[in-house]
Coordinates of C-alpha atoms and ligand atoms in Angstrom, one line a residue:
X1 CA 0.7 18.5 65.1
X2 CA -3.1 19.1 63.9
X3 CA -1.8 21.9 61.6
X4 CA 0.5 19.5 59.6
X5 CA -2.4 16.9 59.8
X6 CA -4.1 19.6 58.2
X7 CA -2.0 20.5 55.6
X8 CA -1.2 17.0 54.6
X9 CA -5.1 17.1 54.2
X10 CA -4.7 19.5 51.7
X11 CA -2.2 18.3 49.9
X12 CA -4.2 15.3 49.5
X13 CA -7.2 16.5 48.2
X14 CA -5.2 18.2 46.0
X15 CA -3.1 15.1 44.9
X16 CA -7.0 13.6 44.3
X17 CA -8.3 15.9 42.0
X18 CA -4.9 16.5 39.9
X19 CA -4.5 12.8 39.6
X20 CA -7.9 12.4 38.4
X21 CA -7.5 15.4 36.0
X22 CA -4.5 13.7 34.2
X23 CA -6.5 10.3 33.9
X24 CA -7.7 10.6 30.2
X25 CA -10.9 8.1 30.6
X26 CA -13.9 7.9 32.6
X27 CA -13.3 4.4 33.0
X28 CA -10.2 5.0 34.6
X29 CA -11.9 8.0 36.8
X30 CA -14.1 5.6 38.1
X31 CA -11.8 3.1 38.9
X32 CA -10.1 5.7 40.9
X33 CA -13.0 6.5 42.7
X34 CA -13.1 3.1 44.1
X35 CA -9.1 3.1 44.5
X36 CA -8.6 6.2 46.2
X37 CA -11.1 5.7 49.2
X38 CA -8.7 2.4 50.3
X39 CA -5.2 4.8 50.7
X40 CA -5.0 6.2 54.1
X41 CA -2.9 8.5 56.4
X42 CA -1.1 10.0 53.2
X43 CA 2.6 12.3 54.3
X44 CA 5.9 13.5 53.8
X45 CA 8.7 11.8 55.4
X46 CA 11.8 13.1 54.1
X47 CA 11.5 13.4 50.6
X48 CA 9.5 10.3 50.2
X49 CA 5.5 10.5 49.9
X50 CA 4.0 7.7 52.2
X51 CA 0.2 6.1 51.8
X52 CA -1.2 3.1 53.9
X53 CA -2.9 0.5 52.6
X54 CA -4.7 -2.6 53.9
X55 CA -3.2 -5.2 52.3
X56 CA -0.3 -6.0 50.0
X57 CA -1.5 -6.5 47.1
X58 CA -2.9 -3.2 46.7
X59 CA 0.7 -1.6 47.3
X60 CA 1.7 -3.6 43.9
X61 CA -1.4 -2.8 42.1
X62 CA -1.4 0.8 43.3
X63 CA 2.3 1.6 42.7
X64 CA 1.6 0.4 38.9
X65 CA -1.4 2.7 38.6
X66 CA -0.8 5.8 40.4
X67 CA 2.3 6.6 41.3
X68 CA 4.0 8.1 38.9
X69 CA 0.9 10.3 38.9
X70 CA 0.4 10.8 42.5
X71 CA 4.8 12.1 41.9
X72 CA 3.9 14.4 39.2
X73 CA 0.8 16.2 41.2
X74 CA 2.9 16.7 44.2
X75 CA 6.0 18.1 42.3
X76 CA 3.9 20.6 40.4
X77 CA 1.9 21.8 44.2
X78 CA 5.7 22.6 44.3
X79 CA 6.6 19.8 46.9
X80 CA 10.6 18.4 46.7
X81 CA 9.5 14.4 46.5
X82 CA 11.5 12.0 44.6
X83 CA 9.4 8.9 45.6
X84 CA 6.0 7.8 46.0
X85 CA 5.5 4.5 48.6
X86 CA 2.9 2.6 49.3
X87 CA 3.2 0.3 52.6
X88 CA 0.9 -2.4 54.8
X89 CA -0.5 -1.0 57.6
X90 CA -1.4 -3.6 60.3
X91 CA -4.3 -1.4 61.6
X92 CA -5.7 -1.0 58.1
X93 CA -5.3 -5.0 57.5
X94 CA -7.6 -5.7 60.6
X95 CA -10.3 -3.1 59.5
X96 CA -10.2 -2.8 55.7
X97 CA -12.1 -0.7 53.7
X98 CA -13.1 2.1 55.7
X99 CA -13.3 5.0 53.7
X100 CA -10.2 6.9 53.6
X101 CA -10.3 10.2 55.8
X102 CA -9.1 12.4 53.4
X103 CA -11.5 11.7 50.8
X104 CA -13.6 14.3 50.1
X105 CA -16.4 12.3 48.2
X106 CA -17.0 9.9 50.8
X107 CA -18.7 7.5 48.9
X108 CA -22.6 6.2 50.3
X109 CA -24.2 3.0 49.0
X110 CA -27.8 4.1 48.0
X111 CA -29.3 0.9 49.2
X112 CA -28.3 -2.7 50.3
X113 CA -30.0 -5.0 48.6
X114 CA -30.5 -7.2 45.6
X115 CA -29.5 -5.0 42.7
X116 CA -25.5 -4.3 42.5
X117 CA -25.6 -1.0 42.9
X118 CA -22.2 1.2 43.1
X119 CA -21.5 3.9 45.4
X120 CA -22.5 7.6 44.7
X121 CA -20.9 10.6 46.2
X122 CA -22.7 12.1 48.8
X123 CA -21.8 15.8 47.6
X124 CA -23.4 14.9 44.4
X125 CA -26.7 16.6 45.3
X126 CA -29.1 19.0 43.4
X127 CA -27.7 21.7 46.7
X128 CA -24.7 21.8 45.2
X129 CA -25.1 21.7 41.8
X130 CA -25.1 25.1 40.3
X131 CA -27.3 26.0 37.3
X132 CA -26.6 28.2 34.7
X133 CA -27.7 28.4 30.7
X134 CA -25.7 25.6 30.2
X135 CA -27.5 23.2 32.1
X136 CA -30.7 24.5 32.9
X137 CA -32.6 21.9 30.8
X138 CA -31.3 18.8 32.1
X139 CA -31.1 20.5 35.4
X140 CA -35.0 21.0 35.0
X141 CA -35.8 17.4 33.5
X142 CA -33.9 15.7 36.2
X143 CA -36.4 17.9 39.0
X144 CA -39.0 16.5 37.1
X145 CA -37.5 13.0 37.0
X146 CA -36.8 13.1 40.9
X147 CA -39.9 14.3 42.2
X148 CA -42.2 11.4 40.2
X149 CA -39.8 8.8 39.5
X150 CA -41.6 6.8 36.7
X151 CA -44.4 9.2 36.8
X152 CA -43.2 11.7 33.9
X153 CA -43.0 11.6 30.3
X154 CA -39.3 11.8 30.8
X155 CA -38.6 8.4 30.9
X156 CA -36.0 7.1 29.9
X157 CA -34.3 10.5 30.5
X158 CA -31.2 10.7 28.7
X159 CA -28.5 13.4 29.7
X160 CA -25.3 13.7 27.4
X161 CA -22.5 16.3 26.9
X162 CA -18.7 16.2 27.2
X163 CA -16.2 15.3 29.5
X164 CA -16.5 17.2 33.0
X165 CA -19.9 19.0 32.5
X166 CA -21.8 17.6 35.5
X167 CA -23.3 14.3 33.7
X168 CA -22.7 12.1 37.0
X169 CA -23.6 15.1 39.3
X170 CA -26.7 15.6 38.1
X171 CA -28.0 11.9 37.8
X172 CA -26.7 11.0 40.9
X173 CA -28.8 13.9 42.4
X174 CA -32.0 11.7 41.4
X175 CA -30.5 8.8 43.2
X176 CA -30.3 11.2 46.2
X177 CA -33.3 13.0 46.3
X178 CA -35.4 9.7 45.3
X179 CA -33.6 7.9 48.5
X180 CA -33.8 10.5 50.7
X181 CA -37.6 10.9 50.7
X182 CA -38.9 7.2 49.3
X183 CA -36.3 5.2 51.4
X184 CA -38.1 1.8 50.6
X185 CA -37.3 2.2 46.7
X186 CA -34.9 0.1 45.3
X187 CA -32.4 2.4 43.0
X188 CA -29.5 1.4 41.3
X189 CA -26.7 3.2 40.3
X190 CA -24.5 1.5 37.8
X191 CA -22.1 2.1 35.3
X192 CA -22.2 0.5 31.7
X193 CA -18.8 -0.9 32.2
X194 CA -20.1 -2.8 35.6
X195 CA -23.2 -3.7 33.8
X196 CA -21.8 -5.2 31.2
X197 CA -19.1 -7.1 33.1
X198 CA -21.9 -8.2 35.2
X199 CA -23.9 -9.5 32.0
X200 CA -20.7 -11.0 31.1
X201 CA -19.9 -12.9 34.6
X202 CA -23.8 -13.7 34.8
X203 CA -23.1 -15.8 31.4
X204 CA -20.3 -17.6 32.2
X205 CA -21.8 -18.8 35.4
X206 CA -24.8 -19.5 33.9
X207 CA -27.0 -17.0 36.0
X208 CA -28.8 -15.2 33.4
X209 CA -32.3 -15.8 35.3
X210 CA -30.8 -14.1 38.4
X211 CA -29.3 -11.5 36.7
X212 CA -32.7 -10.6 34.6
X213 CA -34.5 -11.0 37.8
X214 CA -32.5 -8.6 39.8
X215 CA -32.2 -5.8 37.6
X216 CA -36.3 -6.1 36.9
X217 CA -36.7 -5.2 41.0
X218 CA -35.2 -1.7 40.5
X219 CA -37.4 1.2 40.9
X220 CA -34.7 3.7 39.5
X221 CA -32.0 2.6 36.9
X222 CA -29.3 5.3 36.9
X223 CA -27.1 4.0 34.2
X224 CA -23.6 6.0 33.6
X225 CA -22.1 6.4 30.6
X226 CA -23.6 4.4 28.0
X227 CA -21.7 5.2 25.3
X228 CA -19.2 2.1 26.5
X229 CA -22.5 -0.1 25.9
X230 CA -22.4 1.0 22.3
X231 CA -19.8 -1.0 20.7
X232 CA -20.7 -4.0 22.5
X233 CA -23.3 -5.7 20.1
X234 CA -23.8 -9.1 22.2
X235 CA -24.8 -7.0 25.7
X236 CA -27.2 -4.8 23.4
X237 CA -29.9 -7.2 23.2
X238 CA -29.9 -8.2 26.8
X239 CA -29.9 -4.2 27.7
X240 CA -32.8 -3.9 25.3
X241 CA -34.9 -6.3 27.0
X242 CA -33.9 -5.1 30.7
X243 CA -34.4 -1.9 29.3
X244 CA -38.3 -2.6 28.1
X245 CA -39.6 -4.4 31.3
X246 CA -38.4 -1.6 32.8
X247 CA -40.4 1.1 31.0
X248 CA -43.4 -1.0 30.9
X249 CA -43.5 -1.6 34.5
X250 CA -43.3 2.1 34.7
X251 CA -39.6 2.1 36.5
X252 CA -37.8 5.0 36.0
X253 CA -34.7 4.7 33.9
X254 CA -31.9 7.8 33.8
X255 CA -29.0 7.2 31.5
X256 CA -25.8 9.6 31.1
X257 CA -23.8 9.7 28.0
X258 CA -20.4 11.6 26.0
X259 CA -22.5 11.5 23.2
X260 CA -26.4 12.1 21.9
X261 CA -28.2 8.6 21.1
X262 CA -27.8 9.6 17.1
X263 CA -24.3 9.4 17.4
X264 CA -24.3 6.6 19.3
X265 CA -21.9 4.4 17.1
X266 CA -22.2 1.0 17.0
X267 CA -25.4 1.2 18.4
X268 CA -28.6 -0.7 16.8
X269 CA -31.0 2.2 15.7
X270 CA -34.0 0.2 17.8
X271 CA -31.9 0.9 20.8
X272 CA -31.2 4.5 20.0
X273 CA -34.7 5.4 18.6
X274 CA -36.0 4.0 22.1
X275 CA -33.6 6.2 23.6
X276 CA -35.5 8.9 22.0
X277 CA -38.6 8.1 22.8
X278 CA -38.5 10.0 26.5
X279 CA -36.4 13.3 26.8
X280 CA -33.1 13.9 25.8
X281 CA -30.9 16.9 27.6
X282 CA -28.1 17.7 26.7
X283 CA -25.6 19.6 29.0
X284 CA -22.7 21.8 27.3
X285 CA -19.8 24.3 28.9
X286 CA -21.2 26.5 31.2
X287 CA -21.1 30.4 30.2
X288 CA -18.0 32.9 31.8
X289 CA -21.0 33.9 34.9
X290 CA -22.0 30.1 35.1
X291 CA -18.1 29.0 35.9
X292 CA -17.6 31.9 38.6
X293 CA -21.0 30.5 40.4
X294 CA -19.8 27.4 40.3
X295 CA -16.3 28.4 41.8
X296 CA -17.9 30.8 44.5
X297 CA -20.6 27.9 45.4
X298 CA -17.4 25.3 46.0
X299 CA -15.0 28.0 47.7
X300 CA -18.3 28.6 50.2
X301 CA -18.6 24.9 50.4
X302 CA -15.0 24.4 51.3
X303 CA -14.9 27.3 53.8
X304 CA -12.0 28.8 51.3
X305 CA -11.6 32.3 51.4
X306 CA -10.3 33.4 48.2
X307 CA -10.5 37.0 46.5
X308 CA -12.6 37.7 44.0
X309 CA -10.1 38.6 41.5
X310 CA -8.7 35.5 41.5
X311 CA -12.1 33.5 40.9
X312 CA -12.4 36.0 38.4
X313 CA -9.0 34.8 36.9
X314 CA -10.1 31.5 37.1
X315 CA -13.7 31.4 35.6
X316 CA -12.1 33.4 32.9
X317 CA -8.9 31.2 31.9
X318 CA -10.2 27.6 32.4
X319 CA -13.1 27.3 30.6
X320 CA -13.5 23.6 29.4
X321 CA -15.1 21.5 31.7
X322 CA -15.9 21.8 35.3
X323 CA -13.8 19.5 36.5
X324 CA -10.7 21.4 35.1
X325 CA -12.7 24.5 36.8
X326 CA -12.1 22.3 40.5
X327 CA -8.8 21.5 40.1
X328 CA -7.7 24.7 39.6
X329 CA -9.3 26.2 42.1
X330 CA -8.4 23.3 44.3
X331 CA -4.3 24.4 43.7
X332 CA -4.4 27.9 44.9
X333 CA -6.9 26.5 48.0
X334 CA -3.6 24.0 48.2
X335 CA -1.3 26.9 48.4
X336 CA -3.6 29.2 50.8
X337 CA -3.3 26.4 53.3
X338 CA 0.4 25.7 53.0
X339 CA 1.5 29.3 53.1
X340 CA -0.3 31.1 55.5
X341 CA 2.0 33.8 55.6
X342 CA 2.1 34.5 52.4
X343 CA -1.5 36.9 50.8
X344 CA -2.5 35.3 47.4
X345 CA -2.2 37.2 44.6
X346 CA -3.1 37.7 40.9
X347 CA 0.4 37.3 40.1
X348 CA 0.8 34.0 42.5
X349 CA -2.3 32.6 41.0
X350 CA -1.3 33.0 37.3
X351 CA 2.2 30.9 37.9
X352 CA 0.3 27.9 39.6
X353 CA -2.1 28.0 37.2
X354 CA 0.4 28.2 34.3
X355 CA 0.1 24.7 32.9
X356 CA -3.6 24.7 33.1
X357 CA -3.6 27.6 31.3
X358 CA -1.4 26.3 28.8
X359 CA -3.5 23.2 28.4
X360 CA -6.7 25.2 27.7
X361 CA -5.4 27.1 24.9
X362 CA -4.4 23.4 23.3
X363 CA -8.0 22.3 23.3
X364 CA -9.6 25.4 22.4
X365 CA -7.3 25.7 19.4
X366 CA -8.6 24.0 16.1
X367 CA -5.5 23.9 13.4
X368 CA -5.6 24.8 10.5
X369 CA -6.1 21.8 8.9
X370 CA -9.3 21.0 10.8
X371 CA -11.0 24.7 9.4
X372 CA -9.8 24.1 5.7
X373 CA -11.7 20.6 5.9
X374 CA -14.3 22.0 7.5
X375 CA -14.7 25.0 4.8
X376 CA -14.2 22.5 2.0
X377 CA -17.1 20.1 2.7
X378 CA -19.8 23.6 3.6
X379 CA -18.6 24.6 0.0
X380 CA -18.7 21.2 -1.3
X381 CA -15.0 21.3 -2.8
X382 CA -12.3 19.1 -2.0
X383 CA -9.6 20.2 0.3
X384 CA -6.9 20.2 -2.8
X385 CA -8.6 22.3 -4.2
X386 CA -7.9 25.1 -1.6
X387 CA -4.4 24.1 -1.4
X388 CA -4.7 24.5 -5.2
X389 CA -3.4 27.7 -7.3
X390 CA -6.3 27.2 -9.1
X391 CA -7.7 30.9 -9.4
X392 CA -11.5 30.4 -10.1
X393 CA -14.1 32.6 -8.2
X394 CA -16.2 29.1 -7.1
X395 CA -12.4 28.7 -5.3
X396 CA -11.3 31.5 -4.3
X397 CA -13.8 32.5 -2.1
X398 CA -13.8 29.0 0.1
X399 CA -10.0 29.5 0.1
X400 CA -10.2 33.2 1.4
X401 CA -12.8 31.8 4.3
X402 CA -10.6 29.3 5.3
X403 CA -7.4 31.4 5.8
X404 CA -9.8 33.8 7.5
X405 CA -11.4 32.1 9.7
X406 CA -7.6 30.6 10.4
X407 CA -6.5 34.2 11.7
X408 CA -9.7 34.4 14.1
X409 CA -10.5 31.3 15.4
X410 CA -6.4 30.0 15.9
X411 CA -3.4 31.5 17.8
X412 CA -1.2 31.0 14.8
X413 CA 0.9 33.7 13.2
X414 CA 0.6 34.6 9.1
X415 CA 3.6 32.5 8.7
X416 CA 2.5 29.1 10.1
X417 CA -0.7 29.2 8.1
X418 CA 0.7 30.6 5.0
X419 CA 2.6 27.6 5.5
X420 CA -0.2 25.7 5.7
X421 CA -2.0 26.5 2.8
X422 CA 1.2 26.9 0.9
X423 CA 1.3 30.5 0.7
X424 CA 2.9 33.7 1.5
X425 CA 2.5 35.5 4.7
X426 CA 0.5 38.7 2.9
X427 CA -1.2 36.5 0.5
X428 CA -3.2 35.1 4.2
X429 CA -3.4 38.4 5.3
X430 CA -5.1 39.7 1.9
X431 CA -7.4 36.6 1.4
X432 CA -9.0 37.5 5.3
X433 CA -9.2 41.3 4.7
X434 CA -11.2 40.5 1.6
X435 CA -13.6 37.9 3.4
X436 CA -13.7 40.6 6.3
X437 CA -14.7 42.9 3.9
X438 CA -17.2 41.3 2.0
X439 CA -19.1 40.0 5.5
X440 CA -19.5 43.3 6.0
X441 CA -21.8 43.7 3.0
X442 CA -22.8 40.4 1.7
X443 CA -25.0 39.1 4.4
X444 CA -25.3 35.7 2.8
X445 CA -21.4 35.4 3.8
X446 CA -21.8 36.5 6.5
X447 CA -24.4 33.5 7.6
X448 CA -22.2 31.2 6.0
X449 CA -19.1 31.9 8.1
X450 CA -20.9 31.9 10.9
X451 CA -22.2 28.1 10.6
X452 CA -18.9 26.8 9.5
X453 CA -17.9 28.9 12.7
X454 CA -20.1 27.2 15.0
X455 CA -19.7 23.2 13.1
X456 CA -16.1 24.0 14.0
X457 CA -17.7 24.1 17.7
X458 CA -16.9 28.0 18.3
X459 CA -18.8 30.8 19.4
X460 CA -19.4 32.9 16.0
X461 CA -18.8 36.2 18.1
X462 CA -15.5 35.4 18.4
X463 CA -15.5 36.8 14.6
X464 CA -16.2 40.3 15.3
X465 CA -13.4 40.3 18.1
Ligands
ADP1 P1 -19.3 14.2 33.9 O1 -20.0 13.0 34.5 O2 -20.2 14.9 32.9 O3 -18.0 13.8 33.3 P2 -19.2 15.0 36.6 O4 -20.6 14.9 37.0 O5 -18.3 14.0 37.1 O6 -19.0 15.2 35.0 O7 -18.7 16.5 37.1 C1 -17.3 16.8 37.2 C2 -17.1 17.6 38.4 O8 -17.7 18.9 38.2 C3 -17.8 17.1 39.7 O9 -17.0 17.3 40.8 C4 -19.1 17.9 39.8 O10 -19.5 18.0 41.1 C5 -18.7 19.2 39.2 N1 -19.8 19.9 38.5 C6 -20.2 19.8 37.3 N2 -21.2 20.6 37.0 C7 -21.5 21.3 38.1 C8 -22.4 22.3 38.5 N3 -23.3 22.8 37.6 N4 -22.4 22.7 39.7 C9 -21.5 22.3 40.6 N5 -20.6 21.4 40.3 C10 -20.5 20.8 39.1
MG2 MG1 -19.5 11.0 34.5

């Protein structure tokens, strides 16, 4: 009995983190988080997959949401499920909203009190965050930031980078540390989108005095994603002004974003420029030895046992973002636990990783399309003109880049982007053994190639591979 218990634990957490991997927004990642901690006692009866909930109108809204999702993770751990059912559970009725058991990121509520503030997880810590090149500034900032709250020149402190690199983490880490040692500061961790439907509600009910007032008491301002403020011109002027008490009373104010202020769009330049005005970090994908620390520090921190080949295999396939990094790792832990008998191998870990795989290669592969553009505007020609048969030296040469950098930096064959640039097969091939060539010599090329390289968001040793 405690070993199904067990493995229906692990098929949840698995469930969890897939489901929250195919949810393409942070807005919906969050909502989940507050979603997921309400489903309880998740199992397999037959080939229907069960969850509790307290009430019915979360079996309606659930069903909507996350079903078909919650179908799709089981089916790919490998599970025969046709149907995913939410039902009432009396129990849960009477004591609603205990966290769920299964969660993994139990969610705490830094503080009660007068600021809204939303829950962070509690695994969220600097302990278990794992720095690397990639992160090592913000990582440093944010020490700074949590040991004198309001007492550095970091303030605001503003961390961006894509989708999955530890944003969150990292700033809920200040939240932590700051709570854990100065237990009588106020600190509030909010996201934009709460914010700004709070700004809204506080309008509507006229309670703009209450709203000012409360967000004025907080010591610590940890405001998530920011980039959803961005677009909203009417909430901009009411975060500006929370936004300057707050620095001049010397409060501490954190903010996380996808983007860095510059390219904030939509955004008033006084709000970005005072965005500036304290430290900005940026966090980008964590280096090949970065990903394996991070996988070795969460199979420690789960107890997992898994070889080191296959972390290996994983920190060298999945490379885009961390979370995608978790929820791989998180399938073969899934499979360790349900087949005991069975030893994990390379071969085992490469099928259930197969889609992941397969997904990588999609976002690390630019088309061809996006390089000729690219090429164009560093030579300053337009992009007919390298779909042009126009045979002029000031062309040719952007042309011969472009089908170049095509062979290296896509997984296209000679025949997809000859079709591309509406040409033969050997005339690609010739145009990138010329430019190869002529890197090799002409060093002023060679810089050139590189930059385009690396605006196209690539690593310009890929070139030489
Ligand atoms: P973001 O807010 O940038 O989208 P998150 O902070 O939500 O990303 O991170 C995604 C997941 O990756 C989280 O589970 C987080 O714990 C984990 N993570 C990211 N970076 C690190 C790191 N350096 N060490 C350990 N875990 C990390
Ligand atoms: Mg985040």
């Amino acid at each position: 009995m405690e070993e199904k218990m067990k493995n229906w634990n692990a098929l949840w957490n698995s469930v969890v983190q897939q489901v929250k991997m195919l949810l393409p927004t942070e807005i919906e990642r969050n909502r989940m988080d507050r979603y997921f901690p309400l489903m309880h006692s998740p199992r397999l009866e037959e080939n229907c997959y069960v969850i509790e909930v307290g009430e019915q109108i979360q079996v309606e809204m659930f069903a909507k949401l996350y079903s078909q999702l919650i179908l799709e993770s089981l089916q790919s751990c490998g599970q025969s499920v046709d149907e995913v059912k939410f039902i009432v559970s009396k129990d849960l009725s009477a004591q609603q909203q205990q966290p769920a058991k299964f969660q993994r990121t139990t969610p705490v509520t830094p503080q009660r009190g007068m600021p809204s503030t939303m829950p962070m997880h509690e695994n969220y810590t600097f302990e278990n965050f794992v720095k690397g090149p990639s992160n090592s500034f913000a990582h440093a900032a944010a020490t700074a930031v949590a040991k004198g709250p309001g007492r550095t020149s970091y303030n605001p402190l503003f961390i961006y980078g894509g989708t999955g690199l530890g944003k969150t983490h990292l700033m809920e880490a200040i939240g932590h540390y700051v709570l854990d040692r100065h237990p009588e500061m106020s600190v509030c961790y909010i996201t934009s989108e709460t914010f700004l439907n709070e700004y809204v509600n506080a309008l509507q009910n006229d309670a703009m005095h209450a709203f000012r007032e409360r967000y004025r008491k907080v010591d610590l301002l940890l405001l998530d994603d920011v980039q959803f403020i961005a677009g909203k011109q009417q909430i901009q002027e009411e975060f500006f002004n929370t936004f300057n008490s707050l620095l001049g009373l010397r409060k501490q104010v954190v903010m996380t974003s996808d983007v860095a202020p510059k390219d904030l769009k939509g955004c008033e330049e006084r709000l970005t420029g005072r965005f500036q005005q304290g430290m900005v970090v940026e966090i980008e994908s964590p280096s090949y030895e970065t990903r394996l620390a991070i996988l070795k520090s969460k199979a420690l921190a789960g107890q997992h046992l898994i070889p080191d080949d296959i972390l290996k295999f994983i920190a060298e396939n999945i490379r885009s973002h961390v979370r995608a990094i978790e929820g791989a790792l998180n399938r073969v832990v899934t499979f360790v636990d349900l087949n005991h008998d069975i030893p994990l191998t390379l071969d085992i870990a490469q099928h259930l990783l197969k889609d992941s795989i397969e997904e990588e290669k999609t976002i690390k592969d630019l088309t061809v399309d996006e390089i000729m553009r690219t090429v164009a505007l560093a030579y300053g020609v337009k992009m007919e003109d390298i779909l042009s048969k126009e045979r002029t030296q000031t062309l040719v040469t952007p042309r011969q880049v472009a089908m170049f950098l095509s062979c290296k930096l896509t997984t296209r064959s000679l025949q997809e982007i000859g079709r591309s640039f509406g040409k033969t097969h050997a005339t690609v091939y010739h145009g990138a053994q010329t430019i190869q060539k002529r890197i090799d010599v002409e060093s002023e090329l060679q810089k050139t190639v590189e930059n385009i390289t690396s605006q196209l968001g690539r690593n310009p040793s890929e070139l030489t591979k």
